Coordinates of C-alpha atoms and ligand atoms in Angstrom, one line a residue:
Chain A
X150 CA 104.9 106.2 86.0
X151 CA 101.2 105.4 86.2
X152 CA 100.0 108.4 88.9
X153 CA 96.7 109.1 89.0
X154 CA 94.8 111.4 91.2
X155 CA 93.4 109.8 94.6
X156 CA 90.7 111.4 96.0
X157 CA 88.7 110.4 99.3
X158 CA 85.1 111.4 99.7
X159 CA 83.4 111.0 103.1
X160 CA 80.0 112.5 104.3
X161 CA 80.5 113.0 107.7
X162 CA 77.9 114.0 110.2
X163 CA 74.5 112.8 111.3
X164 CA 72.4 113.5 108.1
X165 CA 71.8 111.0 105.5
X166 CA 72.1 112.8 102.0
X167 CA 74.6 111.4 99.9
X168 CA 72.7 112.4 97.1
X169 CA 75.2 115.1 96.1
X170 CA 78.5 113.8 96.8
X171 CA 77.7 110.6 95.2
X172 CA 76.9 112.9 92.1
X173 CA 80.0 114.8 92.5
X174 CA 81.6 111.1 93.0
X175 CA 80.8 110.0 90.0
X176 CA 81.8 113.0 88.1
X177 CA 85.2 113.0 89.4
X178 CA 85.3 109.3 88.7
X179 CA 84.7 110.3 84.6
X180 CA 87.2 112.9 84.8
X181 CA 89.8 110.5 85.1
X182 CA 90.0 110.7 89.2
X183 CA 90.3 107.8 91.3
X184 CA 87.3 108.2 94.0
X185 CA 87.5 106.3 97.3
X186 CA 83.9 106.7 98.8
X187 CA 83.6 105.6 102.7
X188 CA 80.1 106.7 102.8
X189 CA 77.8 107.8 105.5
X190 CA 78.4 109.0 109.2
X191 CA 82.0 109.2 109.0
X192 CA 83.8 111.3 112.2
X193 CA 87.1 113.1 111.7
X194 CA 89.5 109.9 112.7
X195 CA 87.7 107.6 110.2
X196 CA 88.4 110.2 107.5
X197 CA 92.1 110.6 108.5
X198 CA 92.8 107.0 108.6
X199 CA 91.4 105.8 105.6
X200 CA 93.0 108.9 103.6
X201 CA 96.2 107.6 104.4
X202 CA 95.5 103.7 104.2
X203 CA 94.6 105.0 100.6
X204 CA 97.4 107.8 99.7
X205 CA 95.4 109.9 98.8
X206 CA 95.8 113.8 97.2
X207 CA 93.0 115.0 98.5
X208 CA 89.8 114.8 101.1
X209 CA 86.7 116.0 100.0
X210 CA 83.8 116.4 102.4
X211 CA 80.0 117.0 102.2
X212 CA 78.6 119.0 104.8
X213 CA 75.0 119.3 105.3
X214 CA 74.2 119.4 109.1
X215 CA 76.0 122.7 109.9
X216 CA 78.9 121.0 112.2
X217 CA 81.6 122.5 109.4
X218 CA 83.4 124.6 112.0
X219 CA 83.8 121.6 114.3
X220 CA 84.6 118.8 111.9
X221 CA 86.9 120.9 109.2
X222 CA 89.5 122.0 112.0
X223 CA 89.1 118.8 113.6
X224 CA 90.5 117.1 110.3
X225 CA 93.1 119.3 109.6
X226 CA 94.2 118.7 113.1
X227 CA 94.5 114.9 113.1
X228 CA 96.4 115.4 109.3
X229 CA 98.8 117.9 111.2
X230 CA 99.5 114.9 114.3
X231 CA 100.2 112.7 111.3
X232 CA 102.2 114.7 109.4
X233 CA 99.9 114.3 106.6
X234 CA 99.5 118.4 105.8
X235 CA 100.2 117.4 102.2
X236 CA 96.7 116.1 101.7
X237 CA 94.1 119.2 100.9
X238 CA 91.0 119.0 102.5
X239 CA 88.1 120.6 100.7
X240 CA 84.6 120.3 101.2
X241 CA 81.0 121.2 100.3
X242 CA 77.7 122.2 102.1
X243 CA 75.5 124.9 103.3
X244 CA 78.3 127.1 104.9
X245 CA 77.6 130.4 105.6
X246 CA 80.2 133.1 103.7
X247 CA 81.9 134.3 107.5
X248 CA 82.7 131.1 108.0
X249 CA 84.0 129.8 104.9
X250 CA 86.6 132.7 105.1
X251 CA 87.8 131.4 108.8
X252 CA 87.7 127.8 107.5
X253 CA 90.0 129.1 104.5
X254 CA 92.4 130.6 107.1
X255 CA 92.8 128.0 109.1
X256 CA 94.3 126.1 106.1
X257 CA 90.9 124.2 104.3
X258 CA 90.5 124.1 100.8
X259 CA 87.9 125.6 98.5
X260 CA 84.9 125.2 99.8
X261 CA 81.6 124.8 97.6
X262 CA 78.0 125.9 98.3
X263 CA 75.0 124.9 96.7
X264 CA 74.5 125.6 93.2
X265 CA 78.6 125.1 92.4
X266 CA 79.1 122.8 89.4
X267 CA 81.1 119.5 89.5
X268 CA 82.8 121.5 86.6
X269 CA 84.4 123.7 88.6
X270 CA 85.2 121.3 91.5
X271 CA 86.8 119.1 88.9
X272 CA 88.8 122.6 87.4
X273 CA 89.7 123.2 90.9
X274 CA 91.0 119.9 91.9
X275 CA 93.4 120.0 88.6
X276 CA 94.3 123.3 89.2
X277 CA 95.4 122.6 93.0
X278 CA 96.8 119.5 92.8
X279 CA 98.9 120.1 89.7
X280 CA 102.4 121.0 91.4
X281 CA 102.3 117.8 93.2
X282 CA 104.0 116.5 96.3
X283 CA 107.1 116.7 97.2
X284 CA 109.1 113.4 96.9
X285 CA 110.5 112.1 99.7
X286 CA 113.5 109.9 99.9
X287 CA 112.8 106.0 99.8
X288 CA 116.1 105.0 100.5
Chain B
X60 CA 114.7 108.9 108.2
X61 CA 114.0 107.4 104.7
X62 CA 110.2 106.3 103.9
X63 CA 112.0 102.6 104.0
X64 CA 113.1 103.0 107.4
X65 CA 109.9 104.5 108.6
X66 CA 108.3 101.3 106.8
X67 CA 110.6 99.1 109.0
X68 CA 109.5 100.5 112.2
X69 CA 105.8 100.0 111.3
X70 CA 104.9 103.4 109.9
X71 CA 101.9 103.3 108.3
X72 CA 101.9 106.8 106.0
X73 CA 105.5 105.4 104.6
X74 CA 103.6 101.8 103.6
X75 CA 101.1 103.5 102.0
X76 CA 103.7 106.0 100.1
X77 CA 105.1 103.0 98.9
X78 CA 102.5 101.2 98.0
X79 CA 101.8 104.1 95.6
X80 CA 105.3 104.3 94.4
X81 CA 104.5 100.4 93.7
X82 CA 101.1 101.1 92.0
X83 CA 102.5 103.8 90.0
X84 CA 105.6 102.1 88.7
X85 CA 107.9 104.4 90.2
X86 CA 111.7 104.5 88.6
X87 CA 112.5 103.0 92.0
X88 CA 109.8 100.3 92.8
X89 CA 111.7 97.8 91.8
X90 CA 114.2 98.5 94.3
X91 CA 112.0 99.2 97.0
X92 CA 110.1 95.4 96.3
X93 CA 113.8 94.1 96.2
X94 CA 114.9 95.6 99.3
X95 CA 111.9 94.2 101.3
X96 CA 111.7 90.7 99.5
X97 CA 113.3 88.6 102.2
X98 CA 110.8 89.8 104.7
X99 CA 107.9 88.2 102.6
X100 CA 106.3 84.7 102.6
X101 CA 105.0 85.1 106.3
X102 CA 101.4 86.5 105.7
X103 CA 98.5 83.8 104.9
X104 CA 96.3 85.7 101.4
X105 CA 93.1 84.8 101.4
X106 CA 91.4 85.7 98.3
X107 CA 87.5 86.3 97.4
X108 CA 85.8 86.3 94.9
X109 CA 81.9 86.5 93.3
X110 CA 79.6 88.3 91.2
X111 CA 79.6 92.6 92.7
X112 CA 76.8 93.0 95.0
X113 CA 76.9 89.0 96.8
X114 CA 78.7 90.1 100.0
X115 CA 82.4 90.0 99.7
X116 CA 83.2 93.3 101.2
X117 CA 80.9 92.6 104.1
X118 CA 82.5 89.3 104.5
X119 CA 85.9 91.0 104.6
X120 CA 85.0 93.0 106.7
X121 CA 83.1 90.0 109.4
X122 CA 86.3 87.9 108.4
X123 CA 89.2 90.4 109.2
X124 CA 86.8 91.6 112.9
X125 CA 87.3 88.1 114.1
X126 CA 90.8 87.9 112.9
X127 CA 92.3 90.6 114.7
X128 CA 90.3 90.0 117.8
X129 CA 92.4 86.7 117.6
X130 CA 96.1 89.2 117.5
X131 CA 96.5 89.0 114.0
X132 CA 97.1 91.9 111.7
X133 CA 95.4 92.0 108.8
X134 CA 96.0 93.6 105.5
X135 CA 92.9 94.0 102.8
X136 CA 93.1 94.7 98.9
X137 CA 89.9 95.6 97.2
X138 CA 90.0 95.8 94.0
X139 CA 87.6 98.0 91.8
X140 CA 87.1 98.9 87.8
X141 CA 88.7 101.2 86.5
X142 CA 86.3 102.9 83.2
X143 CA 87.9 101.8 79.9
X144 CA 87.6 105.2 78.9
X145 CA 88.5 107.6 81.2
X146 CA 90.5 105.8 83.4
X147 CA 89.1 107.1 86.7
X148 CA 87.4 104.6 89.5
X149 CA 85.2 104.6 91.8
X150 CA 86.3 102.6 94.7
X151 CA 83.5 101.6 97.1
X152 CA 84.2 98.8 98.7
X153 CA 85.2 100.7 102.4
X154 CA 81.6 101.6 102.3
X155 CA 81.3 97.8 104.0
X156 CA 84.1 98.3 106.3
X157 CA 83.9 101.3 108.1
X158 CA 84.5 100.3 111.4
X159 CA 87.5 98.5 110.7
X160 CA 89.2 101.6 109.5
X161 CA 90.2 102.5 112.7
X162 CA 91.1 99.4 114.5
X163 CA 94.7 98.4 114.9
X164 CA 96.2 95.9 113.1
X165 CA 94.4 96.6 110.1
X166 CA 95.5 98.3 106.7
X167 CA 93.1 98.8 104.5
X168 CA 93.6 99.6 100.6
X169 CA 91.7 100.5 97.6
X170 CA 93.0 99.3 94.2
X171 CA 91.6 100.2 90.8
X172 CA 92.5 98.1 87.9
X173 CA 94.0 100.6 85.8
X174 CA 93.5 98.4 82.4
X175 CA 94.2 94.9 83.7
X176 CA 91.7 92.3 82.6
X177 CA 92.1 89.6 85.2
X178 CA 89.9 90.2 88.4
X179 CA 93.4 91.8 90.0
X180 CA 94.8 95.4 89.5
X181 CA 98.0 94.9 87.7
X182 CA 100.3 96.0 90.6
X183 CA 98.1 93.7 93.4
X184 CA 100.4 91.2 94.2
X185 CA 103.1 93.5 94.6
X186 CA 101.0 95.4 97.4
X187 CA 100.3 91.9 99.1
X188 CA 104.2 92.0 99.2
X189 CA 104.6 95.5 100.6
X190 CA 101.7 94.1 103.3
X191 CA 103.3 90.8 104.0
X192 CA 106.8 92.5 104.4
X193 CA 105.2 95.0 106.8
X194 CA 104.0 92.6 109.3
X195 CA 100.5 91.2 108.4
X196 CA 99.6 88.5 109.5
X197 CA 96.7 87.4 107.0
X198 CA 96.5 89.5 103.3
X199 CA 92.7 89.5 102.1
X200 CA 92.3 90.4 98.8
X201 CA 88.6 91.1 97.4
X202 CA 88.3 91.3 93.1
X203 CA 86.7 93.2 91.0
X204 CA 83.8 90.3 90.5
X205 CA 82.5 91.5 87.3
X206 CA 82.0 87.6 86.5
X207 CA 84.6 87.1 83.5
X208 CA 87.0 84.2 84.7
X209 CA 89.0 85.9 87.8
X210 CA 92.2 83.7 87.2
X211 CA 94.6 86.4 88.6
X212 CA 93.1 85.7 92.4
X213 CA 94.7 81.9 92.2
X214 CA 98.3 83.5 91.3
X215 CA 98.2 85.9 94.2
X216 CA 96.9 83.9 96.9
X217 CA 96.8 80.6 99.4
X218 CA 93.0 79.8 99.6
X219 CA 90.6 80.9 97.5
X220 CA 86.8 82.0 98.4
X221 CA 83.8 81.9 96.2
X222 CA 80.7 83.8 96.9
X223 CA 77.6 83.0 95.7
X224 CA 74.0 84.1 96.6
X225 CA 70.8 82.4 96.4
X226 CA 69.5 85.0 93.7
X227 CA 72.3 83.9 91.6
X228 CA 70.9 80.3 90.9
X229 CA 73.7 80.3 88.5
X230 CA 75.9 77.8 90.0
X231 CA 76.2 75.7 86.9
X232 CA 76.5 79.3 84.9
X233 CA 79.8 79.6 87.5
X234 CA 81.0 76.3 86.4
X235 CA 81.3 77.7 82.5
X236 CA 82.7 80.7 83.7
X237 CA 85.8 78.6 85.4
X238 CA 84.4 79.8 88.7
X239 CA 84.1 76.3 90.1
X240 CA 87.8 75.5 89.6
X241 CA 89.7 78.3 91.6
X242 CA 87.4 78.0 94.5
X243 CA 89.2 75.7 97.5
X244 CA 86.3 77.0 99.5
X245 CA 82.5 77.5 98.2
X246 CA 80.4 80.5 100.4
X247 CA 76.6 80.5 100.2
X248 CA 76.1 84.1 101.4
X249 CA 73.0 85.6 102.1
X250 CA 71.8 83.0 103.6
X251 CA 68.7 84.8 104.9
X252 CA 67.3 85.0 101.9
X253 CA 65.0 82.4 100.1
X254 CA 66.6 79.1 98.2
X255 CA 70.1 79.5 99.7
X256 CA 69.2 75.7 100.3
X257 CA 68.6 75.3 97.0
X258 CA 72.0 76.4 96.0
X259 CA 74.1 74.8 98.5
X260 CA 72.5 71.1 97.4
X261 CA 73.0 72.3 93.5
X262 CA 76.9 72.9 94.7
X263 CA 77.6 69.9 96.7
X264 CA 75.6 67.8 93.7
X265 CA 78.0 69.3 91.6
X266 CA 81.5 68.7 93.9
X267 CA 80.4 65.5 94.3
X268 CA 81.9 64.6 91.1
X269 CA 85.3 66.2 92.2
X270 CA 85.6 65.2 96.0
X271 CA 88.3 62.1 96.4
X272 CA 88.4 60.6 99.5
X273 CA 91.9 61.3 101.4
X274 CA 91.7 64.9 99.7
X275 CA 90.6 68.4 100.3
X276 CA 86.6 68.1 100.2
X277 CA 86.0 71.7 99.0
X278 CA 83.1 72.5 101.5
X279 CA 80.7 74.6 101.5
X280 CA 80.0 77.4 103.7
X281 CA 76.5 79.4 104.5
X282 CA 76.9 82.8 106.0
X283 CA 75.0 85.6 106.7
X284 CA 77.7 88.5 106.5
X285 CA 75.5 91.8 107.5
X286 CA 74.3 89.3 111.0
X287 CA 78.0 88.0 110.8
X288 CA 76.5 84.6 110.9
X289 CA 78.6 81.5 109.9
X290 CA 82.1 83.5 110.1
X291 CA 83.5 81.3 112.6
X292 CA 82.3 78.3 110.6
X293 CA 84.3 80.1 107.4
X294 CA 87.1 80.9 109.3
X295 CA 87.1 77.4 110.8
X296 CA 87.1 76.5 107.3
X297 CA 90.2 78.5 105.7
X298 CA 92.1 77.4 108.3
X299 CA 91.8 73.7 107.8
X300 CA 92.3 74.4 104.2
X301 CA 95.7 75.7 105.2
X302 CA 96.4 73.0 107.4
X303 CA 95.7 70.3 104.5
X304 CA 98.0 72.5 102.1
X305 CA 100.8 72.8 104.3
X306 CA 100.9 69.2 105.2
X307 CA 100.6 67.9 102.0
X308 CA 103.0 70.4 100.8
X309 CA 100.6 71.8 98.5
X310 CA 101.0 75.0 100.0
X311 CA 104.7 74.8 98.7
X312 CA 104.2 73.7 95.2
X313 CA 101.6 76.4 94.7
X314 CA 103.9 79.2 95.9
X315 CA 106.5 78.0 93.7
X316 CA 104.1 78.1 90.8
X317 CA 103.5 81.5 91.9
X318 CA 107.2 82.6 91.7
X319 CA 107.2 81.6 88.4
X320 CA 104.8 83.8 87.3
X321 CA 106.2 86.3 89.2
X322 CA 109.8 85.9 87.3
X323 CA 107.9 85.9 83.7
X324 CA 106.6 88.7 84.7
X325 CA 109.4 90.9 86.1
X326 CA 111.5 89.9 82.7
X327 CA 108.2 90.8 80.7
X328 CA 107.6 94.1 82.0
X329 CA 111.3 94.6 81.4
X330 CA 111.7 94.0 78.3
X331 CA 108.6 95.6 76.8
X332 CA 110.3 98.8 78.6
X333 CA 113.4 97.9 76.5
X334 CA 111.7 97.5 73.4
X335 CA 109.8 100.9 74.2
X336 CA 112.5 102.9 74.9
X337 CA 114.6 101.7 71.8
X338 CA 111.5 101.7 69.6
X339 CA 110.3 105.7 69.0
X340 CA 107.3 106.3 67.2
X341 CA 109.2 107.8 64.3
X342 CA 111.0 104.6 64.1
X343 CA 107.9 102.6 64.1
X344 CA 106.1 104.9 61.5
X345 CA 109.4 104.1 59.1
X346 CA 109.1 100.4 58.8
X347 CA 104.8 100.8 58.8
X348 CA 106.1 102.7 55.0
X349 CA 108.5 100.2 54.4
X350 CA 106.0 97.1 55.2
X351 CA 103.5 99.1 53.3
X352 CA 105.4 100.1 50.0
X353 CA 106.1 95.8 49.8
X354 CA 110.2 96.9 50.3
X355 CA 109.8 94.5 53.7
X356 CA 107.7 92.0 55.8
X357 CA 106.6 92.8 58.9
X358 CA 108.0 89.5 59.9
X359 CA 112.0 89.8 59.2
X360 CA 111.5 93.8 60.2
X361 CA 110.4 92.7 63.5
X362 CA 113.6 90.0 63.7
X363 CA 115.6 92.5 62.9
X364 CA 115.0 95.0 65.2
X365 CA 115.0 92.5 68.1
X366 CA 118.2 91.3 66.8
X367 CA 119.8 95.0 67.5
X368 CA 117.9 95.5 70.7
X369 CA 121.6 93.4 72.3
X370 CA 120.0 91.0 74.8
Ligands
GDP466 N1 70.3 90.0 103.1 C1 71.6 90.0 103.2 N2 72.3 91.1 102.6 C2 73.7 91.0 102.7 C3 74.4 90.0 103.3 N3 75.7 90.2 103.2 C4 75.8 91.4 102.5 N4 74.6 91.9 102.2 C5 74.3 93.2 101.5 O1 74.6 93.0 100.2 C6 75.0 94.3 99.6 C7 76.3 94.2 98.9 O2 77.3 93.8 99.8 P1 78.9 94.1 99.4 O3 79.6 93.5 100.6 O4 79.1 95.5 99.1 O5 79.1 93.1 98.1 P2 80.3 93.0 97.1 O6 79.9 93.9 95.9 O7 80.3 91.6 96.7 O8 81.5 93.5 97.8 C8 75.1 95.2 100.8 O9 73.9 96.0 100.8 C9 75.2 94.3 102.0 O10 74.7 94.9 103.2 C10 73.6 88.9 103.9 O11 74.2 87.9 104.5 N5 72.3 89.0 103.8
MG467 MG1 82.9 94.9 97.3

């Protein structure tokens, strides 16, 4: 077995800085992760779909323009129709503390504010994805 | 229902779970590419090639729009680096095709190489399998690009695309790097840009030397991906290339080739796992003290412990 961790990164939204996640990108890539980037002005369906083209462990998403409370649920919805509910969905941005704790309830990952270091998103990531999934039958 | 039976009635989180098990080497991918094998040989691969940063995802991404608005389905490998040293990746190339994401018909998936030199991820052409098997109609498969010879692209596909762009001006660099020979078809992207002229004479100077009359001309192709200019004209192109192939049964002799390498390496892989599971480390550290201390060669050692491996 040759598993590595797959992680997508999107930057949904209407803003255009990709400055951070490219950073946390590339610190995720040197920690061993395998980073798919779709880049700018993704919406919620282009995030599910190309998650699950790719397998992936985990979506991570950068949220600057303060459309968290819209776009978060609105993922974990689309994962839920697909039966997908195995992939965690985390996320950074300027997120105010309220709402972080209703986004956590409703079933979203850590989320990050400024001034978090990719450090800990990276200890996170290992921590939370370490049980793995469950296998399902092939045959 | 069994991710196998969800893959048969065109489930697209059970491809993708199995395309992982494939990628990952999974005790039972070899069962899983077994079981699916006589669904195969249907899809047309088109591979493409290039230095990183000439076009080939955008081209993809033109090629595979016009494809399924034509009622194919389309299936898309993009291969990226993996680092050498910490063996994570970051895969980029969806950046070019975000639209497509979403349209049906089309699969879309990142590969990194994981340690394999050849332009290809090791486990590619066994996810070209899982795609073909799955329904697609046409397989494009993007490499790394990182300019070494990209030999791998040949073994895992029908026609193959070359990119180049005017600021390149290396087409005669291409030719030492082996680049010239895999191409069937020769791309002149960017074509916007200043002395895309000047390469496409340079390239047809070149293919003079190898165009026979009565044969496959290896033309050359200008495009402007981001303006999806010159995309019919390519795809006009790839399809006339398959026509020639088929009728000349070339198409045939090169997918026979292809099984070939396929069986070497099935029996390969195998039997390094053989000789990994019957050789431990402490084994191994044994004879290094015997080879060392003069009591044997390296030579008969290694005879003899193929000898008791029992093939
Ligand atoms: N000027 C110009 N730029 C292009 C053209 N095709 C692609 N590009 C740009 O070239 C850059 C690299 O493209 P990409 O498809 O990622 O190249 P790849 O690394 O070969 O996959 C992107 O910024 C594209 O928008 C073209 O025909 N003309
Ligand atoms: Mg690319």
């Amino acid at each position: 077995m040759r598993k590595k961790y797959r992680i997508l990164l999107a930057k949904p939204g209407l803003d255009g800085h990709d400055r951070g996640i490219k950073v946390v990108a590339a610190a995720l890539r040197d920690a061993g992760f395998e980073v798919i980037y779709t880049g700018l002005r993704q919406t919620a369906e282009m995030i599910v779909e190309a998650a699950i083209q790719e397998d992936v462990d985990a979506i991570g998403m950068s949220i600057l323009s303060g459309a968290h409370m819209t776009l978060f649920p609105a993922v974990l919805d689309l994962l839920k129709k697909r039966k997908c509910e195995h992939i965690l969905v985390f996320g950074g941005g300027i997120i105010p503390d309220e709402d972080i704790s209703k986004l956590e309830k409703k079933g979203v990952g850590k989320l990050f504010t400024p001034g978090a270091t990719t450090g800990e998103i990276i200890e996170y990531l290992k921590k939370a994805l370490k049980e793995g999934r469950k296998e399902e039958a092939v045959f | 229902m069994s991710l196998l039976d969800r893959f048969l009635q065109k489930d697209e989180v059970a491809l993708s779970r199995l395309i992982s098990y494939v990628e990952n080497q999974a005790p039972d991918y070899r069962k899983i590419l077994s079981s699916l094998y006589s669904r195969t040989g249907k899809a047309y691969r088109v591979g493409i090639t290039g230095p990183p940063g000439a076009g080939k995802s955008t081209l993809v991404d033109k090629l595979s729009c016009d494809l399924i608005q034509n009622g194919n389905e389309v299936g898309i490998i993009a291969v990226d680096p993996s680092s050498p040293f910490t063996g994570g990746a970051l895969l980029g190339d969806r950046i070019r095709m975000q639209d497509l994401t979403t349209k049906k018909g089309i699969f879309i998936r990142s590969m990194a190489t994981r340690g394999s030199l050849g332009g290809l991820a090791f486990a590619t052409k066994e996810v070209s399998l899982l795609l073909d098997a799955f329904g697609k109609d046409f397989i494009l498969i993007e490499t790394v690009g990182v300019g070494q010879i990209e030999l791998d692209i040949v073994d895992a596909c029908d026609t193959t695309l070359v990119v180049f762009v005017p600021e390149s001006g290396d087409s005669i660099q291409a030719m030492k790097a082996g680049l010239m020979e895999i191409a069937d078809i020769f791309v002149v992207n960017k074509a916007d840009r200043e002395g895309a002229n000047r390469i496409v004479s340079e390239l047809d100077m070149i293919l003079d030397v190898r165009r026979k009359k009565g044969e496959w001309n290896y033309p050359i192709v200008s495009t402007e991906a981001v303006n999806n200019k010159g995309i019919d004209d390519l795809l006009k192109k790839i399809k006339e290339h398959r026509k020639y192939i088929t009728e000349n049964h070339l198409l045939e002799k090169h997918r026979k080739e292809q099984i070939k390498s396929e069986l070497k390496k099935i029996m390969e892989l195998k039997l390094k796992e053989l000789l990994e599971k019957n050789l431990s480390d402490a084994n191994l550290d044994q004879l290094a003290e015997k080879v060392y201390s003069g009591q044997e060669d390296p030579y008969s050692a290694g005879e003899k412990i193929l000898e008791n491996l029992n093939l």
